[in-house]
Short mmCIF file of C-alpha atoms and ligand atoms in Angstrom, two decimals:
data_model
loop_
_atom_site.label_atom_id
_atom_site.label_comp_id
_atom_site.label_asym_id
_atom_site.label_seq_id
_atom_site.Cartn_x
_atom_site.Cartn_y
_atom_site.Cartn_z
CA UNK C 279 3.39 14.38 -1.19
CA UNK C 280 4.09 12.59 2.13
CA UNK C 281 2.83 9.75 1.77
CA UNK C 282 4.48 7.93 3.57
CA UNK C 283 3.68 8.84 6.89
CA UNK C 284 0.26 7.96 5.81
CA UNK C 285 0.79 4.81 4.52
CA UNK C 286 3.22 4.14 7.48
CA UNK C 287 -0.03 4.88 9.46
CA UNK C 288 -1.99 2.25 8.22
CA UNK C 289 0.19 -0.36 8.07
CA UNK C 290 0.64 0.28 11.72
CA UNK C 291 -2.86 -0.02 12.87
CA UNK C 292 -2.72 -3.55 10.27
CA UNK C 293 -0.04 -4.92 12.08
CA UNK C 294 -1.60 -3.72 15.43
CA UNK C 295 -5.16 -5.81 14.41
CA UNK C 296 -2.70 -8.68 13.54
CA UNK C 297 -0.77 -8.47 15.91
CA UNK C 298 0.96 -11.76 16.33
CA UNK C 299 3.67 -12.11 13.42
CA UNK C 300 5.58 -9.37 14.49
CA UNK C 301 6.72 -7.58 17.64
CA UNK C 302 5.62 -4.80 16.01
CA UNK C 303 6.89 -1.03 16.65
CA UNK C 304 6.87 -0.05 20.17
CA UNK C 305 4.39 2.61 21.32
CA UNK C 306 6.86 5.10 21.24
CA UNK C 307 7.83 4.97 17.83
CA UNK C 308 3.96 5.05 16.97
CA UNK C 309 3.61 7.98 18.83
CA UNK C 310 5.98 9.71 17.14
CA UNK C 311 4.82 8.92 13.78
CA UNK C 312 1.25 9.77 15.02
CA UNK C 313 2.46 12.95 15.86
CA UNK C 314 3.93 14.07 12.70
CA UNK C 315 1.64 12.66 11.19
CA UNK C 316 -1.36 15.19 12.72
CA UNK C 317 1.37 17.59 12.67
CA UNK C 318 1.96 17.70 8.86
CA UNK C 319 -1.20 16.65 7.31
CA UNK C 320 -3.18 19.56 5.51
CA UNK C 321 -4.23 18.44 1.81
CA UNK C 322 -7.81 17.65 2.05
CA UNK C 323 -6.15 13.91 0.80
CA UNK C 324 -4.08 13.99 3.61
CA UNK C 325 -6.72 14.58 6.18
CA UNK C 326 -9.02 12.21 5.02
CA UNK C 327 -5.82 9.58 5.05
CA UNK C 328 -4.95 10.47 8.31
CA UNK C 329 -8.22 10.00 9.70
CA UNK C 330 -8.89 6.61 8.19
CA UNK C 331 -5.79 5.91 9.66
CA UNK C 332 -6.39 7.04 13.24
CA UNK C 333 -9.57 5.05 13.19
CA UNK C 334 -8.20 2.01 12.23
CA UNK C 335 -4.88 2.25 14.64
CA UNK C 336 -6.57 4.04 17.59
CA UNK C 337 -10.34 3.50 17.53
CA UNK C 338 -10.68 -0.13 15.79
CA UNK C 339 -14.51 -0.95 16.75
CA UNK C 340 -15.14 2.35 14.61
CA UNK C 341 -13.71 1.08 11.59
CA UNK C 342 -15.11 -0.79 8.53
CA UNK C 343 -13.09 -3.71 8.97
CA UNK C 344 -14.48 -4.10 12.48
CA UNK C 345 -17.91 -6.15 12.40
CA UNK C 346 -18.87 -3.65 15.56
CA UNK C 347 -18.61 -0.71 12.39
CA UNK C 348 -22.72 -0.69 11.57
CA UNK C 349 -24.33 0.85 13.40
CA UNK C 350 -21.33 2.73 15.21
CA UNK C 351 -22.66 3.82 19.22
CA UNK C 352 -24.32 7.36 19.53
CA UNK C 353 -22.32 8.42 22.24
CA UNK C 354 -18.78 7.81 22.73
CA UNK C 355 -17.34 7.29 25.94
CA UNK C 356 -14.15 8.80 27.60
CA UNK C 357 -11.61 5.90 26.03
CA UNK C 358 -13.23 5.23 22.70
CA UNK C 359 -13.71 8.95 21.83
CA UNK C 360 -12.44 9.06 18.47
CA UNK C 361 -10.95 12.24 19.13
CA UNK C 362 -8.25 13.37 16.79
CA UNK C 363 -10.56 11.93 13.98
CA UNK C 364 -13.42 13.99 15.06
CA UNK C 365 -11.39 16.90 15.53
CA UNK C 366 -10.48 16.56 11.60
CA UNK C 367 -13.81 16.50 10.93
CA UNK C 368 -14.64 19.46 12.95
CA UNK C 369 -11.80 21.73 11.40
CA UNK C 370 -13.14 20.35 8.32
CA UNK C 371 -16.94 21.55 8.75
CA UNK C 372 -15.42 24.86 9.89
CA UNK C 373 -13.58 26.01 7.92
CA UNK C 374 -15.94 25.16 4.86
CA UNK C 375 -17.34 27.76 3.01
CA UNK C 376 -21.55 27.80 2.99
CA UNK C 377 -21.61 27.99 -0.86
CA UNK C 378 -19.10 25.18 -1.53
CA UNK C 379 -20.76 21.26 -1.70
CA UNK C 380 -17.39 19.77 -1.40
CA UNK C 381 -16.19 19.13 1.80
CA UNK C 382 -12.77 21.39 1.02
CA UNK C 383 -13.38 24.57 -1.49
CA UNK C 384 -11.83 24.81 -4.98
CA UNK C 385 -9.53 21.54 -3.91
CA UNK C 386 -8.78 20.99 -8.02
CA UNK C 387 -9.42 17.30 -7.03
CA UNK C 388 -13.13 15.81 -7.25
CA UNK C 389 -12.50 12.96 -4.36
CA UNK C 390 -9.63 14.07 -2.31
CA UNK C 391 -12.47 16.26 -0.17
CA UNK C 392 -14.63 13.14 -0.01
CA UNK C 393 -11.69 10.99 1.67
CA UNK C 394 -12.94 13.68 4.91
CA UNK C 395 -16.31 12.15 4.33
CA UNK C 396 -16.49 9.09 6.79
CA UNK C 397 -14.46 11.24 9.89
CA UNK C 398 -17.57 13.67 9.12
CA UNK C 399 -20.10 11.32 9.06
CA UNK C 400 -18.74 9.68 12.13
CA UNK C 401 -18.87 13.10 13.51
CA UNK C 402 -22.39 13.42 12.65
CA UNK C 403 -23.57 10.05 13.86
CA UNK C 404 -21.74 10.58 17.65
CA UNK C 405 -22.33 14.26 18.58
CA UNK C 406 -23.86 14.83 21.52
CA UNK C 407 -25.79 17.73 20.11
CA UNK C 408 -29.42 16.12 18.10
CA UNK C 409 -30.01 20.06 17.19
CA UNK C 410 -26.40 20.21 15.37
CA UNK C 411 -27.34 19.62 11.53
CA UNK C 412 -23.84 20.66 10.16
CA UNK C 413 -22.11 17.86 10.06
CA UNK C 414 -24.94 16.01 7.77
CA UNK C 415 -25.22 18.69 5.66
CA UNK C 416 -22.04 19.12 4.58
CA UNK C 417 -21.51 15.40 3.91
CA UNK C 418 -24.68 15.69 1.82
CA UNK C 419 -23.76 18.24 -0.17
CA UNK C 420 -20.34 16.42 -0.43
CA UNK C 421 -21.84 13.72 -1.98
CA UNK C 422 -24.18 15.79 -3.85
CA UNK C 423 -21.14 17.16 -5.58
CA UNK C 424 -19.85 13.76 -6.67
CA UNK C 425 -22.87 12.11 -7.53
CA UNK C 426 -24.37 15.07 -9.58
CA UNK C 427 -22.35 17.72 -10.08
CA UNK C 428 -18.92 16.36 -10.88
CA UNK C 429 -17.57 15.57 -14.33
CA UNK C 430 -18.07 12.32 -15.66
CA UNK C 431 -15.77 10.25 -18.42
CA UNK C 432 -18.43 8.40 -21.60
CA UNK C 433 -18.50 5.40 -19.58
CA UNK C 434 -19.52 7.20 -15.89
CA UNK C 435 -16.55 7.52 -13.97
CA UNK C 436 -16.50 10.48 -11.70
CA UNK C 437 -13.53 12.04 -12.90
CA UNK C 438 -10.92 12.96 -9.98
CA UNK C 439 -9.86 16.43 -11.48
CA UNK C 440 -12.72 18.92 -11.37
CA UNK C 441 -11.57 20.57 -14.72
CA UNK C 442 -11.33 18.54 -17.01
CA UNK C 443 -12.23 14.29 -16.94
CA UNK C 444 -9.57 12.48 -15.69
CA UNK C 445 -9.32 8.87 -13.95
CA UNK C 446 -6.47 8.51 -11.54
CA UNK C 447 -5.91 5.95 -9.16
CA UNK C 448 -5.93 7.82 -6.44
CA UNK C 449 -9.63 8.33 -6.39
CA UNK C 450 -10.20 5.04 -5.41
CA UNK C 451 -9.02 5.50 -1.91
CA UNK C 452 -10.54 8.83 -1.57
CA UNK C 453 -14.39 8.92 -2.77
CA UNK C 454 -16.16 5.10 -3.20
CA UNK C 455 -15.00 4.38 0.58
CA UNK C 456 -17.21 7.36 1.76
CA UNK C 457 -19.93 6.56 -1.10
CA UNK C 458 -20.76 3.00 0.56
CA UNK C 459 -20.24 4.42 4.08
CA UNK C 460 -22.61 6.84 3.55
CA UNK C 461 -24.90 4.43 2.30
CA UNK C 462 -24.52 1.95 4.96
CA UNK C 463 -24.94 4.62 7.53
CA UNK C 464 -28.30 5.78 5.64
CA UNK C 465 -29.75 2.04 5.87
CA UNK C 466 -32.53 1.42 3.96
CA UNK C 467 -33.12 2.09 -0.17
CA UNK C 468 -30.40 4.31 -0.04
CA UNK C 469 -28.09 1.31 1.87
CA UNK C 470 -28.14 -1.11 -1.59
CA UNK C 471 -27.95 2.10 -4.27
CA UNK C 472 -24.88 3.90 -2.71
CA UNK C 473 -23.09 0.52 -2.05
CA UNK C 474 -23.77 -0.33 -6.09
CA UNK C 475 -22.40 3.16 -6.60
CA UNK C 476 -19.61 2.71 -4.88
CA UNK C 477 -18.99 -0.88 -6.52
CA UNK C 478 -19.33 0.72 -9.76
CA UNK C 479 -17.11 3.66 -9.60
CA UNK C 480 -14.62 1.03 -9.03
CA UNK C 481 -15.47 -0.75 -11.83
CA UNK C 482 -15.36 1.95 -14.12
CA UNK C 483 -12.24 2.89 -13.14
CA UNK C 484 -10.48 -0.90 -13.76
CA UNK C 485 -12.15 -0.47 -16.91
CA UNK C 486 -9.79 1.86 -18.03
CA UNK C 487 -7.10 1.56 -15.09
CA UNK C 488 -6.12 -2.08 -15.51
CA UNK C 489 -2.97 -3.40 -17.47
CA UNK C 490 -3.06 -6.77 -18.67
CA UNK C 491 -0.50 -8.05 -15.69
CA UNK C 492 -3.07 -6.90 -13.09
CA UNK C 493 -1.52 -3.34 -12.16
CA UNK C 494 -3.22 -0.49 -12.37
CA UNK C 495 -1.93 2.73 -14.55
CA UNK C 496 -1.96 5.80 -12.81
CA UNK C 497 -3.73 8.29 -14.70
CA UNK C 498 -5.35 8.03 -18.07
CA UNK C 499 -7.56 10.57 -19.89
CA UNK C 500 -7.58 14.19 -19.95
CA UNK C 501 -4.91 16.11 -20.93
CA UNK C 502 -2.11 13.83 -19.76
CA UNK C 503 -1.50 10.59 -18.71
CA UNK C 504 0.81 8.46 -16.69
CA UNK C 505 0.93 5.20 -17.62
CA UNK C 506 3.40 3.96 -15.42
CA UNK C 507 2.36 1.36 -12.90
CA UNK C 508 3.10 3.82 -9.69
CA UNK C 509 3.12 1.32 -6.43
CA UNK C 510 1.53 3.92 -4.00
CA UNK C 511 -1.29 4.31 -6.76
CA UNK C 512 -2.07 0.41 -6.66
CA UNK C 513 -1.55 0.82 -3.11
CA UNK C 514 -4.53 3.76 -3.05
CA UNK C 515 -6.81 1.11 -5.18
CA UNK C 516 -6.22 -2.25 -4.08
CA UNK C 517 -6.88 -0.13 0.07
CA UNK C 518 -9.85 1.62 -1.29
CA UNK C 519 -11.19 -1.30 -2.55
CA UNK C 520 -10.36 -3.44 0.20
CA UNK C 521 -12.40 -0.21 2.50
CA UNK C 522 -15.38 -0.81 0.04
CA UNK C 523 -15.17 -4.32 0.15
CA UNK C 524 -14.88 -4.25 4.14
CA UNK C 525 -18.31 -2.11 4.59
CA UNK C 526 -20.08 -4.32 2.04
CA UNK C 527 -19.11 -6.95 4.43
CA UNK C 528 -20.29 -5.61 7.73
CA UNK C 529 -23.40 -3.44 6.15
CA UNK C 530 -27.17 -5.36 6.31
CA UNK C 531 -27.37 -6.02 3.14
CA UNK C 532 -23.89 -7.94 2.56
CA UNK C 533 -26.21 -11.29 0.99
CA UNK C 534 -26.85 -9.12 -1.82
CA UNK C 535 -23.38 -8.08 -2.51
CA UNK C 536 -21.80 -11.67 -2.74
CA UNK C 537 -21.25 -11.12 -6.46
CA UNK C 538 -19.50 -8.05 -5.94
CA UNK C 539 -17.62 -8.95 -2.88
CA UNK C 540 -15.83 -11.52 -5.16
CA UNK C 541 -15.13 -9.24 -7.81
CA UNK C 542 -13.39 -6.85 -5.43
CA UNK C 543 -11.82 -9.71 -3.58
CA UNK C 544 -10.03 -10.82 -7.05
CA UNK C 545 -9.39 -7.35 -7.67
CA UNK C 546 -6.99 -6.37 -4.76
CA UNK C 547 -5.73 -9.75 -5.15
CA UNK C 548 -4.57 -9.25 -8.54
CA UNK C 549 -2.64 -6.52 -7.61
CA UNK C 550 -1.10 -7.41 -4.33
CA UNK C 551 0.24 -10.65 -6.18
CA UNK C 552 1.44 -8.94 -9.21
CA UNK C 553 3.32 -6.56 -7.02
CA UNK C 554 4.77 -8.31 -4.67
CA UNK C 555 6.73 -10.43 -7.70
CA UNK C 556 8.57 -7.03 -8.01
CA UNK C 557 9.82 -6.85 -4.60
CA UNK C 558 13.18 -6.39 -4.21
CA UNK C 559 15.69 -8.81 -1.87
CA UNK C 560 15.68 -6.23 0.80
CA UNK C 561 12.21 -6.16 0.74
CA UNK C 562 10.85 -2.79 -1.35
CA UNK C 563 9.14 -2.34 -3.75
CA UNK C 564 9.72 0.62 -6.19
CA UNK C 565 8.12 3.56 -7.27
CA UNK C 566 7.17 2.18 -10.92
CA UNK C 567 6.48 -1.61 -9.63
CA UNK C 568 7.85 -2.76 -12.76
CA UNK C 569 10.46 -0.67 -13.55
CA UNK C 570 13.85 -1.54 -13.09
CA UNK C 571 15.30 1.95 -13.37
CA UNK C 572 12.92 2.87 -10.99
CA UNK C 573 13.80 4.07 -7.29
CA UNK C 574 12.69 2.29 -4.08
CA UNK C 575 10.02 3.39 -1.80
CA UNK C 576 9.38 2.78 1.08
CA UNK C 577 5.44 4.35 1.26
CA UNK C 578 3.87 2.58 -1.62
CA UNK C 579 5.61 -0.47 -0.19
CA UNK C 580 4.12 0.24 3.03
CA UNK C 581 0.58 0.62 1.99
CA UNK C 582 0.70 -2.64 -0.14
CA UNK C 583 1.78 -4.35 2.66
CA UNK C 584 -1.31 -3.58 4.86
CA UNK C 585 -3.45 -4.02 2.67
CA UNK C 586 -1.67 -7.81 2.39
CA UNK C 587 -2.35 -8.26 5.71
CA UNK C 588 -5.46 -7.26 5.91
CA UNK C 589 -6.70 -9.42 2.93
CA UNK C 590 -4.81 -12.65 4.84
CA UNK C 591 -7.54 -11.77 7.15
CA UNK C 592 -10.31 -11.26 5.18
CA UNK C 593 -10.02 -14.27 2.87
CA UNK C 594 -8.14 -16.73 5.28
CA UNK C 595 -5.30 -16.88 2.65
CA UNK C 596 -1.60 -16.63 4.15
CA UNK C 597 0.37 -17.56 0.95
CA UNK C 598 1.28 -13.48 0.52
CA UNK C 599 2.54 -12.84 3.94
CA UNK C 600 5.91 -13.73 3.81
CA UNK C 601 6.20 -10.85 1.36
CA UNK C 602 4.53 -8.49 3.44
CA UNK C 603 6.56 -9.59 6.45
CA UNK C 604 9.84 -8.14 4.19
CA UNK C 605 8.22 -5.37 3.64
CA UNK C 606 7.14 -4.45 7.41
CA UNK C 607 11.03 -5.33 7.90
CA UNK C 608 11.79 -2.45 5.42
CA UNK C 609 9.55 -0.28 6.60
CA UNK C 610 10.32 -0.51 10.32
CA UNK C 611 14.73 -0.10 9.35
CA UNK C 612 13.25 2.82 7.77
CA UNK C 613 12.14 4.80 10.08
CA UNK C 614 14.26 7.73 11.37
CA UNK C 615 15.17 8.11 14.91
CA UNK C 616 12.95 10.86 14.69
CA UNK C 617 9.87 9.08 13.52
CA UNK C 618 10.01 10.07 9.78
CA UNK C 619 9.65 7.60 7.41
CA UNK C 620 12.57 7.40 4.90
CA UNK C 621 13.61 6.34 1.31
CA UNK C 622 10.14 8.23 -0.06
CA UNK C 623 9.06 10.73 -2.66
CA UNK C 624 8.16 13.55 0.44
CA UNK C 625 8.41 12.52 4.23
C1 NAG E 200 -12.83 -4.69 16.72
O1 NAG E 200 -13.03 -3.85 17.84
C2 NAG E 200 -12.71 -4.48 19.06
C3 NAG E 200 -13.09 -3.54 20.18
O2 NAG E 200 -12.37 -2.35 20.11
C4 NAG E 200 -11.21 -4.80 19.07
O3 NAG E 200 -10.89 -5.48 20.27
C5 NAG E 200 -10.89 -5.69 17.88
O4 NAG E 200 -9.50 -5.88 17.81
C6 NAG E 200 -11.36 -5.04 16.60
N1 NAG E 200 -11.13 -5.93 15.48
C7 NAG E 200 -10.66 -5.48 14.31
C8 NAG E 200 -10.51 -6.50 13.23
O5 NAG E 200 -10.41 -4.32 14.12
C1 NAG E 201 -9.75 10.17 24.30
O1 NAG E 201 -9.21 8.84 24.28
C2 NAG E 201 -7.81 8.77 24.41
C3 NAG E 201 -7.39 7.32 24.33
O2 NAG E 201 -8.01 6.68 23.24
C4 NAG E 201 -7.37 9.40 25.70
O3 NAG E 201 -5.97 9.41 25.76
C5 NAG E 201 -7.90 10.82 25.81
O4 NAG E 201 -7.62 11.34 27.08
C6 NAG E 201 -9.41 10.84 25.62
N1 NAG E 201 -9.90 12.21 25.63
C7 NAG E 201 -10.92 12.59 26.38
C8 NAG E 201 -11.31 14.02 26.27
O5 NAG E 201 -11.50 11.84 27.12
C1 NAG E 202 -16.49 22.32 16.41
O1 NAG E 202 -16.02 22.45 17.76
C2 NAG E 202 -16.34 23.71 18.34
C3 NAG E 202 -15.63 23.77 19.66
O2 NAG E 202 -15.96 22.67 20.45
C4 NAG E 202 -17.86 23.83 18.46
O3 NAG E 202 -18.20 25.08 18.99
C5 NAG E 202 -18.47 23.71 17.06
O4 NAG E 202 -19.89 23.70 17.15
C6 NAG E 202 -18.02 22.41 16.40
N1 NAG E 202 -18.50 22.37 15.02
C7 NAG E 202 -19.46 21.57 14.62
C8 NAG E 202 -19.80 21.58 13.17
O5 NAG E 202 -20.05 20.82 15.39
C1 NAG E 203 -26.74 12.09 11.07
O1 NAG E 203 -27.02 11.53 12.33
C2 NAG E 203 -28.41 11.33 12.56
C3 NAG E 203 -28.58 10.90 13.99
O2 NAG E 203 -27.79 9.79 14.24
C4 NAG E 203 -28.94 10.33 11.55
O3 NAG E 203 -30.34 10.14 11.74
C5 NAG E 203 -28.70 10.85 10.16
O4 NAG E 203 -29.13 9.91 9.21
C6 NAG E 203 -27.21 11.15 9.97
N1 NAG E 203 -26.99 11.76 8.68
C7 NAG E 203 -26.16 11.22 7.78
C8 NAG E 203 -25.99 11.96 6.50
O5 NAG E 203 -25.56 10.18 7.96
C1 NAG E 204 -26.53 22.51 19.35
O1 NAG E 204 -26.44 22.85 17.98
C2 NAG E 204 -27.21 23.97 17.63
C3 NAG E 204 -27.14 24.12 16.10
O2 NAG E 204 -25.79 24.22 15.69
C4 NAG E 204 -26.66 25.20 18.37
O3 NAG E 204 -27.45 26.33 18.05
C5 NAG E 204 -26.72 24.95 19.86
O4 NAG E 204 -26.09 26.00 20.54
C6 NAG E 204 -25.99 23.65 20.21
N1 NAG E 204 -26.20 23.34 21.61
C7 NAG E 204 -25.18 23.11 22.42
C8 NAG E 204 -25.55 22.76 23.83
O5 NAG E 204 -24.00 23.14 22.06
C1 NAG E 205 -32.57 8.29 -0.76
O1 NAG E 205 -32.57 8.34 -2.18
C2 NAG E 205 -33.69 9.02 -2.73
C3 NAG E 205 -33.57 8.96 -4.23
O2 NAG E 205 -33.28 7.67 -4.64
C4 NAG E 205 -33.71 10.44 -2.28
O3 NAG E 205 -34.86 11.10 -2.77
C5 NAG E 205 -33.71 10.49 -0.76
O4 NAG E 205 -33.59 11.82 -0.33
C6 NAG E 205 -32.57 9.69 -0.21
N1 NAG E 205 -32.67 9.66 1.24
C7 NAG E 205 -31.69 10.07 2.00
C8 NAG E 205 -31.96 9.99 3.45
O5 NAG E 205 -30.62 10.47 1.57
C1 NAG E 206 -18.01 -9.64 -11.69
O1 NAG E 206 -17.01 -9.79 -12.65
C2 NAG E 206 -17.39 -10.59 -13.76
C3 NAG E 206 -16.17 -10.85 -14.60
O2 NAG E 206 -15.51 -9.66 -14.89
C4 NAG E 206 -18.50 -9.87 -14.51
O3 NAG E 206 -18.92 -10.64 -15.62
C5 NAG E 206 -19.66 -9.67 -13.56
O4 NAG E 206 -20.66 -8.90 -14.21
C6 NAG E 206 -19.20 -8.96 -12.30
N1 NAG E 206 -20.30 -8.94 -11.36
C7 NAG E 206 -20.88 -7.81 -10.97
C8 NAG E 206 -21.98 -7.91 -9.98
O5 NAG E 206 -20.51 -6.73 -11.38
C1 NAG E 207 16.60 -1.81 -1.27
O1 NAG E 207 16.87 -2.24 -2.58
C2 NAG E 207 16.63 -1.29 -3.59
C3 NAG E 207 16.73 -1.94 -4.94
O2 NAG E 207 17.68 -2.95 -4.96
C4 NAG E 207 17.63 -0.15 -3.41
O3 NAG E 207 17.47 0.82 -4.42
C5 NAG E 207 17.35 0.47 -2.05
O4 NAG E 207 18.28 1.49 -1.79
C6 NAG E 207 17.42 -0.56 -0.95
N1 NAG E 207 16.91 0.04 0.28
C7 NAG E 207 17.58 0.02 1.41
C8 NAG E 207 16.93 0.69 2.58
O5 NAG E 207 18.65 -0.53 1.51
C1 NAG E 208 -18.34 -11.26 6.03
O1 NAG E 208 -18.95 -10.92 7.26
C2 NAG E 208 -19.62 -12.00 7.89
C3 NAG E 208 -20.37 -11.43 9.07
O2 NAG E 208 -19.57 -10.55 9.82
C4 NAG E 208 -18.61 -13.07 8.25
O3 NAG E 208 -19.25 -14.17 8.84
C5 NAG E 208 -17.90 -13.52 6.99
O4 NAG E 208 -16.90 -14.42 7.32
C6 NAG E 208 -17.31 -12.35 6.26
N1 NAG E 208 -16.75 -12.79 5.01
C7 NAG E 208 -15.45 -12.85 4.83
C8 NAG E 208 -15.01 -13.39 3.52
O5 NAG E 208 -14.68 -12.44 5.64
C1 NAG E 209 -8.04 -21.00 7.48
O1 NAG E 209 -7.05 -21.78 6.86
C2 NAG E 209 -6.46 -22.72 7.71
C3 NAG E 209 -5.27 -23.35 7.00
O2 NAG E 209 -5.49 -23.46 5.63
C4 NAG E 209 -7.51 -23.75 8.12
O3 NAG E 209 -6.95 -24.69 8.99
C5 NAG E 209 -8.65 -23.01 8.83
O4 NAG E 209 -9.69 -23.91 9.14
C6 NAG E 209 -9.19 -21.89 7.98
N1 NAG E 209 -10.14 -21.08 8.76
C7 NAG E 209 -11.31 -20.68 8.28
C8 NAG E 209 -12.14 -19.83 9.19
O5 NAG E 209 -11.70 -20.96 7.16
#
């Protein structure tokens, strides 16, 4: 799976909303990683990744962690167009089969699809077209398919495999981000219930997810697990969390969330500080946090380090940085002159 390149892209547009401890990349070396990144992306994961990603680096006032995010503007104008983002939404909505309520057909995964959700309902909110219904639809019926239709584990978790219940880390990035988006974007009754939906989900999953040291396992129940304490899978909870935590923040209705917004805040934080006491000297972390005999990579690494930065922001709290600053130093050595990302699992 690459990825990297995803992980690479959001810890570019961190840095670029930071913007002051580092240089940075130059454009040019974003551009190139922006372009392999459109280039390569095709897993409905993927897709929703890589639009998150484009929001956030290209079209900031559009993204949950901007306060401009609720509502976002009806039209947008020549500059702020949104336009690779939309134009995953659009391929999305095309190609998806009338009788399927997830966003991608017979994906195996319950929220990979979903993590399309939010470039969809963006689509939605800012065409030009008040007669053009499909977009809303199929993010209905998308969360139709996770709220009712999916499998569920004893507890409630929406399992992330369609065949069978299984919690993996992964969903965490992919499905409760577009749950409380939706919500927020629906205003009203709706507003409070999916947010609390989205809260819980999360929840649920630490219920069973969470090892005593803070990291998360990355897949338990079903007919396999993988206890191991994979970095990019913290990375995809402690980031969908922090997405969650971001539109609680910025929705109406945040005053009634307070509870919740500190429960989420410890959360990521009890991850990003467990990890980063793993970090190697040259500034990595590895594929099993924990693990000695594990190898280093350079994408988990990546995506725990914007979501370090991103948490300085939230909660005013610098004390981490210095570890995400070695990582951003690994990261940026370890890109190819080609704008690959390298010293990762697929890039
Ligand atoms: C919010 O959006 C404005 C306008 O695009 C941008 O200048 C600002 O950097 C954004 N802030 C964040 C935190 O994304
Ligand atoms: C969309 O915005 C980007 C910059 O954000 C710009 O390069 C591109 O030309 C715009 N596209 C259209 C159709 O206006
Ligand atoms: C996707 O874009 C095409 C070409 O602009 C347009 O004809 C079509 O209506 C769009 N799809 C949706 C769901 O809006
Ligand atoms: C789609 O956009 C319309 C117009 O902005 C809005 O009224 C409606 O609630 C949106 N649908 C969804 C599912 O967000
Ligand atoms: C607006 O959307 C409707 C429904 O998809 C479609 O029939 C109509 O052709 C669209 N109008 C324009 C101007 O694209
Ligand atoms: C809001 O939720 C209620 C059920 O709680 C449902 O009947 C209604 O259709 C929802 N409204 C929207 C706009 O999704
Ligand atoms: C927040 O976490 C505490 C401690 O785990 C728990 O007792 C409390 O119920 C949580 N609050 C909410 C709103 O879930
Ligand atoms: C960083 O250190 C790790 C563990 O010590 C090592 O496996 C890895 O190859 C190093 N990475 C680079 C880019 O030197
Ligand atoms: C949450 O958002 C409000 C309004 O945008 C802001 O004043 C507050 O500082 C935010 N809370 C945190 C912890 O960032
Ligand atoms: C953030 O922390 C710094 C240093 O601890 C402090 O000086 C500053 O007032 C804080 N800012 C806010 C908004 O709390």
């Amino acid at each position: 799976m690459p990825t990297a390149l995803f992980a690479l892209g959001l810890i570019l547009s961190s840095i670029n909303a930071l913007a002051s401890l580092h240089a940075g990349f130059d454009d040019s070396v974003i551009e190139q990683v922006r372009s392999n990144l459109i280039a390569v992306a095709s897993q409905s994961w993927e897709l929703g990744t890589a639009a998150e990603a484009l929001t956030e680096l290209e079209w900031p006032a559009l993204s949950v962690f901007n306060a401009s995010a609720f509502p976002p503007p009806h039209e947008l104008d020549g500059s702020d167009n949104a336009s690779d983002v939309l134009q995953i939404a659009n391929d999305t909505v095309t190609s998806k089969p009338s009788d399927s309520l997830p966003l991608v057909a017979n994906d195996g995964a319950v929220g990979d699809p979903a993590s399309i959700g939010a470039a969809v309902l963006l689509a939605n909110w800012t065409t030009s077209n008040s007669s053009n219904i499909a977009y809303a639809t199929a993010a209905g019926e998308q969360l139709v398919y996770l709220l009712y239709d999916a499998p569920r584990s004893d507890s409630g978790a929406i399992s992330q495999r369609a065949d069978q219940v299984q919690l993996w880390a992964d969903f965490i990035y992919m499905a409760p981000p577009f749950i409380a988006y939706y919500g927020v974007l629906q205003g009203g009754d709706n507003e409070s219930s999916l947010l609390q939906t989205a809260y819980e989900q999360i929840s649920l999953y630490r219920d069973v997810l969470r090892d005593d040291d803070g990291l998360w396992k990355h897949i338990e129940l079903g007919s396999y697990q993988d206890n191991t304490h994979w970095a990019t899978g913290n990375g995809w909870a402690a980031a969908g969390m922090l997405r969650v935590l971001e539109t609680l923040n910025h929705s109406s209705v945040a005053i009634d969330f307070i509870e919740q917004s500190v429960n989420l805040t410890q959360w990521i934080q009890e991850i990003i500080a467990t990890a980063w006491q793993h970090q190697a000297e040259n500034g990595t972390l590895l594929n099993a946090i924990d693990d000695p005999t594990s190898f280093a990579d350079s994408s988990g690494t990546a995506l725990l380090a914007s979501v370090t930065y991103r948490m300085a922001v939230y909660s005013n709290d610098t004390s981490l940085i210095p570890y995400a600053d070695k990582a951003f130093q690994l990261v940026q050595n370890s890109i190819d002159p080609n704008g690959w990302l390298r010293n990762t699992v697929d890039p």
